[in-house]
Every structure is written in C-alpha cells, then in structure tokens.
Coordinates of C-alpha atoms in Angstrom, one line a residue:
Chain A
M194 CA 135.0 -14.9 61.7
R195 CA 137.4 -17.0 61.3
G196 CA 138.8 -19.1 58.4
D197 CA 138.4 -22.5 60.1
V198 CA 134.8 -21.7 61.3
K199 CA 133.8 -20.1 57.9
A200 CA 135.4 -23.2 56.3
A201 CA 133.4 -25.6 58.8
L202 CA 129.8 -24.2 58.4
A203 CA 130.3 -24.2 54.2
E204 CA 131.2 -27.6 55.3
L205 CA 127.7 -28.7 57.3
N206 CA 125.7 -27.2 55.4
R207 CA 127.3 -29.4 52.2
K208 CA 126.2 -31.7 54.9
V209 CA 122.6 -31.2 56.6
L210 CA 120.7 -28.3 54.1
G211 CA 118.2 -29.8 52.6
L212 CA 118.1 -32.7 54.9
P213 CA 114.4 -33.7 56.3
G214 CA 113.9 -31.5 60.2
V215 CA 116.8 -29.3 59.3
S216 CA 115.7 -25.9 59.4
G217 CA 118.8 -23.9 58.3
T218 CA 122.4 -23.4 60.0
A219 CA 123.8 -20.9 61.6
V220 CA 127.3 -19.4 63.6
G221 CA 127.1 -19.5 67.2
E222 CA 128.7 -19.5 70.6
S223 CA 129.2 -21.8 73.1
G224 CA 131.7 -21.1 76.5
G225 CA 132.2 -17.7 75.0
E226 CA 133.7 -20.3 71.5
P227 CA 132.1 -20.1 68.4
C228 CA 130.5 -23.3 67.1
L229 CA 128.2 -24.5 64.3
L230 CA 124.5 -24.2 65.0
V231 CA 121.9 -26.2 63.7
Y232 CA 118.2 -25.1 63.4
L233 CA 115.7 -28.2 63.4
G234 CA 111.3 -27.9 62.7
D235 CA 111.5 -30.5 65.0
A236 CA 113.8 -33.5 67.1
S237 CA 114.0 -36.6 65.2
A238 CA 116.2 -35.5 62.7
R239 CA 118.8 -34.8 66.0
S240 CA 120.4 -38.0 65.7
R241 CA 121.6 -37.5 62.2
I242 CA 122.8 -34.1 62.7
P243 CA 126.9 -34.7 63.7
S244 CA 128.4 -33.3 66.7
R245 CA 131.8 -31.8 65.3
V246 CA 132.7 -30.7 61.7
G247 CA 135.7 -29.5 61.0
G248 CA 137.0 -29.6 63.9
V249 CA 134.5 -27.1 65.3
P250 CA 131.7 -28.3 67.6
V251 CA 128.2 -28.2 66.2
K252 CA 124.9 -27.1 68.8
V253 CA 121.9 -28.5 67.9
D254 CA 118.5 -25.2 68.6
V255 CA 114.9 -27.2 67.8
T256 CA 113.2 -23.6 66.9
G257 CA 110.2 -25.8 65.6
R258 CA 109.1 -23.9 62.0
I259 CA 110.1 -20.3 60.8
T260 CA 107.2 -19.0 59.5
R261 CA 107.3 -15.5 58.1
Y262 CA 106.1 -12.6 60.5
Chain B
M129 CA 90.6 4.4 90.0
T130 CA 87.3 4.0 89.7
K131 CA 86.9 4.8 86.4
L132 CA 89.7 3.1 84.2
M133 CA 87.7 -0.2 86.5
R134 CA 85.1 0.7 84.5
L135 CA 86.3 1.0 81.6
L136 CA 88.5 -2.9 82.2
R137 CA 83.9 -4.1 83.2
G138 CA 83.2 -3.0 79.7
R139 CA 86.2 -4.5 78.4
V140 CA 85.3 -8.0 80.7
G141 CA 81.8 -7.5 79.2
L142 CA 82.6 -8.1 75.4
V143 CA 85.2 -11.4 76.6
L144 CA 82.0 -12.6 78.3
A145 CA 79.8 -12.1 75.3
L146 CA 82.5 -13.4 73.1
M147 CA 83.1 -16.1 75.4
G148 CA 79.1 -16.0 75.2
D149 CA 79.1 -16.8 71.4
T150 CA 81.1 -19.6 71.3
L151 CA 79.7 -21.4 74.6
L152 CA 76.0 -21.1 71.6
R153 CA 77.4 -22.0 68.8
A154 CA 78.5 -25.1 71.1
G155 CA 75.2 -27.3 71.0
P156 CA 72.5 -27.8 73.0
H157 CA 71.9 -25.8 76.1
E158 CA 70.9 -21.8 73.9
A159 CA 68.0 -22.1 75.8
T160 CA 69.9 -21.2 79.2
Y161 CA 71.5 -17.7 77.6
G162 CA 69.1 -14.8 77.7
F163 CA 70.4 -13.8 74.6
D164 CA 70.8 -16.3 71.0
A165 CA 74.5 -15.4 68.4
R166 CA 71.7 -13.5 66.0
D167 CA 71.3 -10.8 68.4
L168 CA 75.0 -11.4 69.2
Q169 CA 76.2 -11.5 65.6
A170 CA 74.1 -8.6 65.2
A171 CA 75.6 -6.4 67.9
F172 CA 79.3 -7.4 66.5
A173 CA 77.8 -5.6 62.9
A174 CA 76.9 -2.6 64.4
Q175 CA 79.7 -2.2 66.0
A176 CA 82.3 -2.9 63.5
Q177 CA 79.7 -0.5 61.7
V178 CA 80.1 2.5 63.7
T179 CA 83.4 2.2 65.4
A180 CA 85.7 4.0 62.8
Q181 CA 83.7 6.6 62.9
W182 CA 82.4 7.3 65.5
I183 CA 86.0 6.9 66.9
D184 CA 86.7 10.3 65.6
L185 CA 84.0 12.4 67.0
A186 CA 85.4 14.5 69.8
G187 CA 83.9 13.7 73.3
V188 CA 84.1 9.2 72.1
V189 CA 86.8 7.2 73.6
G190 CA 85.5 4.0 72.5
T191 CA 83.1 0.7 71.7
A192 CA 82.2 -2.8 72.7
V193 CA 79.6 -5.0 72.6
G194 CA 78.7 -5.2 75.9
A195 CA 74.7 -6.1 78.0
D196 CA 72.1 -4.6 79.3
A197 CA 70.7 -4.9 82.4
A198 CA 67.9 -7.8 80.5
G199 CA 71.1 -9.2 78.9
H200 CA 71.0 -8.1 75.6
P201 CA 73.0 -7.3 73.9
V202 CA 74.2 -3.7 72.8
V203 CA 76.1 -1.3 71.7
K204 CA 78.3 0.3 74.6
V205 CA 80.0 3.9 72.9
Y206 CA 83.1 4.8 75.9
L207 CA 82.1 9.2 76.8
T208 CA 84.4 11.4 78.6
A209 CA 82.2 13.5 79.8
P210 CA 77.7 12.6 80.4
G211 CA 76.1 14.2 76.7
A212 CA 79.9 14.2 75.5
A213 CA 78.3 12.8 71.7
L214 CA 75.5 12.9 70.2
L215 CA 74.2 9.5 69.2
P216 CA 71.9 7.5 67.5
A217 CA 69.5 5.6 70.3
T218 CA 69.3 2.5 68.1
V219 CA 72.0 1.1 64.8
A220 CA 70.7 -1.2 62.1
G221 CA 68.1 -2.5 65.3
V222 CA 70.9 -2.9 67.9
P223 CA 70.4 -0.6 71.1
V224 CA 73.3 1.9 72.0
V225 CA 73.9 2.7 75.6
T226 CA 76.4 5.5 76.0
E227 CA 79.5 5.1 79.8
V228 CA 81.3 7.9 81.4
T229 CA 84.7 6.5 80.8
G230 CA 85.4 10.6 81.6
P231 CA 88.7 12.3 79.6
I232 CA 91.7 11.3 81.1
L233 CA 90.9 7.5 79.3
A234 CA 90.5 9.5 76.4
Y235 CA 93.9 9.1 76.0
S236 CA 95.8 6.9 78.3
A237 CA 99.8 6.0 77.8
D238 CA 98.4 2.4 77.4
D239 CA 95.8 3.1 74.0
A240 CA 98.0 6.2 72.4
A241 CA 100.5 3.6 72.3
D242 CA 99.2 0.8 70.8
P243 CA 101.4 0.2 67.6
K244 CA 98.0 -1.6 66.0
R245 CA 95.9 1.4 65.9
S246 CA 95.4 4.0 64.1
F247 CA 97.8 7.2 64.4
P248 CA 97.1 10.6 63.8
R249 CA 100.4 11.9 61.2
P250 CA 102.0 12.3 62.0
V251 CA 103.2 8.4 62.7
P252 CA 105.4 6.8 64.4
I253 CA 108.0 4.0 63.4
G254 CA 107.7 0.4 64.5
V255 CA 103.6 0.8 64.7
S256 CA 100.4 -1.7 62.3
A257 CA 100.7 -1.2 58.0
G258 CA 100.6 -3.0 54.7
H259 CA 99.6 -3.4 51.4
P260 CA 95.4 -3.6 50.9
A261 CA 96.8 -7.2 50.3
V262 CA 98.0 -8.0 52.9
T263 CA 96.1 -8.4 56.6
A264 CA 99.3 -6.6 59.2
G265 CA 102.6 -5.8 59.4
T266 CA 105.5 -3.5 60.7
L267 CA 106.0 -0.5 59.2
G268 CA 109.9 -0.4 60.8
A269 CA 111.2 2.5 60.3
R270 CA 111.5 6.6 57.9
V271 CA 114.5 5.9 55.3
T272 CA 115.3 8.1 53.1
D273 CA 117.8 9.3 49.6
G274 CA 119.3 13.1 50.7
D275 CA 115.6 14.0 48.3
R276 CA 112.6 11.8 49.8
V277 CA 111.5 9.7 53.0
Y278 CA 110.5 6.7 52.9
A279 CA 109.0 3.0 54.3
L280 CA 110.4 0.4 55.8
S281 CA 109.4 -3.1 55.9
N282 CA 109.2 -6.9 54.4
N283 CA 108.1 -7.2 50.8
H284 CA 105.8 -9.3 51.8
V285 CA 103.8 -7.2 54.4
F286 CA 104.4 -3.5 51.8
A287 CA 104.5 -5.7 48.0
A288 CA 102.1 -9.0 49.3
V289 CA 105.1 -11.3 48.6
N290 CA 105.9 -9.5 44.8
Q291 CA 102.6 -9.2 44.1
G292 CA 102.7 -5.9 44.8
R293 CA 102.9 -3.6 41.7
E294 CA 104.7 1.0 42.3
G295 CA 102.3 3.2 42.6
D296 CA 100.0 0.3 45.0
N297 CA 98.9 1.9 48.5
L298 CA 100.6 1.3 52.2
L299 CA 97.8 1.6 54.4
Q300 CA 98.9 1.9 58.3
P301 CA 97.3 0.9 60.2
G302 CA 96.8 -3.2 57.9
V303 CA 93.3 -4.5 57.3
A304 CA 93.4 -6.5 60.2
D305 CA 93.6 -3.7 63.0
G306 CA 91.0 -1.5 60.3
G307 CA 93.1 -0.3 57.7
R308 CA 90.7 0.9 54.8
D309 CA 92.2 1.3 51.5
P310 CA 92.2 4.6 50.0
D311 CA 91.6 6.4 53.2
D312 CA 94.3 5.5 55.4
R313 CA 97.1 5.9 52.9
L314 CA 100.2 6.1 54.0
G315 CA 102.1 6.6 51.2
T316 CA 102.1 4.5 48.3
L317 CA 104.8 0.7 47.0
A318 CA 108.4 2.9 45.5
G319 CA 110.4 -0.9 44.7
F320 CA 110.6 -4.1 46.7
E321 CA 113.9 -7.1 46.4
P322 CA 111.0 -9.9 45.2
I323 CA 111.6 -13.0 46.6
R324 CA 112.4 -16.6 44.9
M325 CA 110.6 -20.1 46.3
C326 CA 112.0 -22.9 46.6
S327 CA 111.4 -26.0 43.6
M328 CA 113.5 -28.7 42.5
V329 CA 116.0 -26.4 44.0
C330 CA 116.1 -23.6 46.8
P331 CA 117.1 -20.0 45.3
E332 CA 119.8 -18.1 47.2
N333 CA 117.8 -15.2 49.3
R334 CA 119.1 -12.6 50.6
L335 CA 116.4 -10.1 52.1
D336 CA 112.9 -8.8 52.1
A337 CA 112.0 -5.8 52.1
A338 CA 109.9 -3.3 50.4
I339 CA 109.6 0.4 50.8
A340 CA 106.7 3.3 50.1
L341 CA 107.0 6.8 49.3
T342 CA 106.5 8.8 52.0
T343 CA 106.8 12.2 53.2
P344 CA 107.5 13.9 56.9
D345 CA 103.7 15.1 57.1
D346 CA 102.8 11.2 56.8
L347 CA 105.5 10.4 59.4
G348 CA 108.1 10.5 61.5
N349 CA 111.2 8.4 63.1
A350 CA 110.4 7.6 66.6
T351 CA 108.4 4.6 68.1
P352 CA 105.5 6.0 69.8
E353 CA 106.1 6.5 73.6
G354 CA 107.3 3.7 75.8
G355 CA 109.7 2.5 72.9
Y356 CA 113.8 2.4 72.3
G357 CA 112.5 6.3 70.5
T358 CA 114.6 7.0 67.7
P359 CA 117.3 4.9 65.5
R360 CA 120.2 6.4 64.5
S361 CA 121.4 6.8 61.3
R362 CA 124.7 5.0 61.3
T363 CA 124.5 1.2 61.4
A364 CA 126.3 -0.9 63.8
D365 CA 128.5 -4.2 62.8
V366 CA 126.6 -8.0 64.2
E367 CA 128.1 -9.5 65.9
I368 CA 126.9 -13.2 69.2
G369 CA 126.6 -12.0 72.3
M370 CA 125.2 -8.5 71.1
T371 CA 121.6 -7.2 72.7
V372 CA 118.8 -6.3 70.9
Q373 CA 115.7 -4.0 70.8
K374 CA 112.5 -3.8 68.2
Y375 CA 109.5 -1.9 68.5
G376 CA 106.7 -3.6 66.4
R377 CA 103.2 -3.7 65.7
T378 CA 102.5 -7.3 67.9
T379 CA 104.7 -7.0 70.6
G380 CA 105.6 -3.8 70.9
Q381 CA 109.1 -3.1 72.8
T382 CA 110.7 -6.0 73.6
V383 CA 114.5 -6.5 74.9
G384 CA 116.7 -10.2 72.5
R385 CA 120.0 -10.9 72.1
V386 CA 121.4 -12.2 69.6
T387 CA 122.8 -16.2 68.8
G388 CA 123.0 -17.1 65.2
I389 CA 125.3 -14.9 62.1
H390 CA 125.7 -16.0 59.0
A391 CA 122.1 -18.3 59.6
T392 CA 120.9 -19.9 56.4
L393 CA 117.7 -21.2 56.9
D394 CA 114.4 -22.3 54.6
V395 CA 111.2 -20.1 55.8
G396 CA 108.0 -20.8 54.6
Y397 CA 106.0 -18.6 52.4
R398 CA 102.4 -20.5 53.3
G399 CA 102.8 -24.0 51.6
T400 CA 105.8 -22.8 49.8
T401 CA 109.0 -22.4 51.5
A402 CA 111.9 -19.9 50.1
R403 CA 115.6 -19.7 51.2
F404 CA 117.0 -17.1 53.1
V405 CA 120.9 -17.3 53.8
D406 CA 123.6 -14.4 55.5
Q407 CA 121.0 -13.6 58.2
I408 CA 120.6 -13.1 62.0
V409 CA 118.4 -15.8 64.5
I410 CA 117.9 -13.6 67.5
S411 CA 116.4 -15.3 70.8
D412 CA 114.7 -16.6 72.8
G413 CA 111.1 -16.4 71.7
T414 CA 109.6 -13.8 73.2
F415 CA 111.2 -11.4 71.0
S416 CA 108.9 -11.2 68.5
N417 CA 105.6 -12.9 66.7
P418 CA 103.9 -12.9 63.7
G419 CA 102.5 -9.1 63.3
D420 CA 106.2 -7.8 63.7
S421 CA 107.6 -8.7 60.6
G422 CA 109.4 -4.7 59.6
S423 CA 110.3 -3.9 62.4
L424 CA 113.2 -2.1 62.4
V425 CA 116.1 -4.7 64.6
V426 CA 119.4 -1.7 66.8
T427 CA 121.1 -2.1 69.2
K428 CA 120.3 -1.9 72.8
G429 CA 123.2 -0.3 74.7
V430 CA 125.0 2.8 76.5
L431 CA 125.4 6.2 74.7
L432 CA 126.6 6.1 71.2
G433 CA 126.2 2.0 71.3
D434 CA 122.2 2.2 71.6
R435 CA 120.0 1.9 68.7
R436 CA 122.6 1.7 65.8
P437 CA 120.6 -0.2 63.6
V438 CA 121.2 -3.5 62.8
G439 CA 118.9 -5.4 60.6
L440 CA 115.2 -6.4 59.8
L441 CA 112.7 -8.4 61.3
F442 CA 110.8 -10.7 58.7
A443 CA 110.4 -13.9 59.9
G444 CA 111.1 -16.6 63.3
S445 CA 109.6 -19.7 65.0
N446 CA 108.3 -20.0 69.0
A447 CA 112.0 -20.0 70.0
N448 CA 114.1 -17.6 67.3
T449 CA 113.2 -13.9 65.1
I450 CA 115.0 -13.9 62.0
A451 CA 116.4 -10.8 60.4
N452 CA 118.3 -9.3 57.3
P453 CA 121.3 -7.4 57.9
I454 CA 120.1 -4.2 57.6
D455 CA 123.1 -3.0 55.2
L456 CA 122.2 -5.6 52.3
V457 CA 118.5 -3.2 52.8
L458 CA 119.6 -0.7 53.2
D459 CA 122.4 -0.9 50.1
R460 CA 119.8 -2.4 48.0
F461 CA 116.9 1.0 47.5
G462 CA 120.2 2.9 48.1
V463 CA 119.4 5.2 50.6
T464 CA 120.3 5.8 55.0
V465 CA 118.2 5.1 58.3
D466 CA 116.1 8.2 58.9
G467 CA 117.8 8.9 61.8
G468 CA 118.3 10.7 65.2
G469 CA 122.4 11.6 65.3
P470 CA 125.1 10.0 63.7

C-alpha cells in the first residue's frame, strides 16, 4: 500500500471510527485509483464523512449492520 | 422426471402443511381446515423423532410431513422401491405413509451436495459443523501441522465465542442441521484465538478462528461436488479487485470480488461488539449469509492462480462479507492448508 494512502487511512480512522452509524473503514479502489472507504450502518452518518482525507478520495458504503455469520 | 415431480410434490406438501400451521395459528377460521394445529404439531414431532434413524435405513430416501386423502397430517417416507424398508404403520399415533420415489433420487446431485446434511466420513470441507453450544457454521478447510490434521473454522463456530474448552466435541452437521452430541462428533476443539469485546475501549482483534483435532479418515480436503474442489496449500496475497470464491454451509459455492483491504470494522456478536483490524471486505452481498462463517475464501483464477487461500470468512452485512487474512490465521496455529498441490 502506498505510503500516502496508509497515512490517509490512519487519519481517517482517527476522524470517523467510533462515530454513531460508522461500522468501519478500508482501502478500496475507484476508477482504478486507490480510495478510502467508510462503511455505514445506515445513511444517517453520511453528512459527517469527509470527501477527501490527506488528498485521497473517500467513498461511502452503506453496508448495513455487520454481524458475525 | 416423473419421479422428480413426485419428490417435489412431497416437498410442496410440506410447505403447504407449514402454511396451514401458520393459518391455523392466525385465528378464527380454524374450523374451515380439515385438521387442527395439534395434529400437525404431532406429525412434525413424529417426523423429527424418526427421521435421524430411518434415513440411515437401506431403501429410505427421505421423510416429510404430508396429508392423507382425507387431509389428515401424516409422516411421509420416501422409498427407493415398494416395500424397500419395513416401517411401522404409525409413529406416536401419527400414520406413516410410504411413497416410492425410486433409487435415482436416493442420491441425486442436489441432495448429495447439500452442505447442511450429515456426510459419511470422510466429510467434505465447506459443510455444516459446530460446537454443541452453537447453531451451525461452516467447516472451512483441513489444515495440518505436518503431523496431525485439524478442521479450521471460526472461534464463534467451533468454540462458541471463547466459551469452548480444549477437548469439546465438534459436530458435523451442526446442531441447527440435526447434529447430535456425541453421535455426530467429527473432532475435538484443539485451540482458538480469543475475541476481545468492546467495553470502555475497543481492543483490536484480527482473528475469529479455531481449529479442531480430527483425522484424514474423518475429514477430506475437497468441497462437495459443484464446489471449487480442493484448495491449494500455498496462499495468495490479497489484492483489491481480486475475484474470489468460497463454499459454505448456507449459500454453497459463490463468487465475489475483494473491494476493501486493511479494513477496520465493528462486528456485532449477539448484543456485544468486537473491533477487527486488517480485514478483507468482499462484495456483493450474495457472497455469503449467516451459517457460512468459517468458509475458506480462495482465489478464482486460472491454473496456478486458482484456489489459493486468501481469507477465513466470519462476518457480513447485507452488502458485504468480511474475512480474516488467511496467513494470520494459519500462522496463529502453526499450520498450512492441507490442500492439493503447490
């Protein structure tokens, strides 16, 4: 993983993990370029998610509640 | 084909019976039905009582709850040929009615590959299994330390979320699929990585994993027919966009795509939450469902790029499936996937 993406993920984690409605984060890809992903339990937290962190775009995935399968 | 139709009709009968049950419970129109809910409950109880024993009889294909010509609930028993099995006329007061479906359906590909069923030993990987205190999950793979062999799955499948003790039985199938302790024992719990739940803070977990000691006589290393087969021993580094496949207890063989890596996720465990880091996210939502936990996730590629272990499935949501990185899992127990070829 590129250093700038790694640093951006760490910064994103500090910003959003633990916010109500946020289930998690990851590194993904969008249009062939790395992006950051924020997983939401529902769409209500969408407005609190930044669109870029450390120059890396952030995409939102309203995944629903994640439970053990 | 007519035999198939007949078997299907038996199953439709079961569904109708279940609907009838619901309608009967619903209320005031009870009298319009030819039988009451207690008769139906008695029939289901009778079926449950005899199925495990009768299904092992030569000549018996399966059982169901159906209705006789007068509309009374009966236990139906499907046979390979007329008189193929000697059965009593009633069970606990419920009539037993036989129906010949023929020998072909006795082992139709559909039934033979149903990952929820009890398999003769050695059982395939990717099928129903679990600790006696757990409903059911998936036995994902056979792994080896070079000396002994183990079944691999999740802590929450083989060790009931930190509750299991070394030596506890592993059942195939799991309890929710009719597994009984100790009759259906496939192995014994040998180790698990504890899961630490969030309280004031959320400790970082990487694994929901456990292994159970078993033998090559009890556990094979390939999926049932229709699955990807035997995984390779050498793992693959996960990449975004990678096409992957799994075979599991609930959804069988499915294909998905890695859409997220280095994921940090809060996962619900019956009222509590555990945080996992360094996880793999697979889409779309059809890749897995509850009960697929423990499935081995392998690459779907060509030649040597195919069937390489990537992850251990343990969680999911409507849209995504979550897996532990397989190298972390294998290193934790000092094992490799006991697979086919390099």
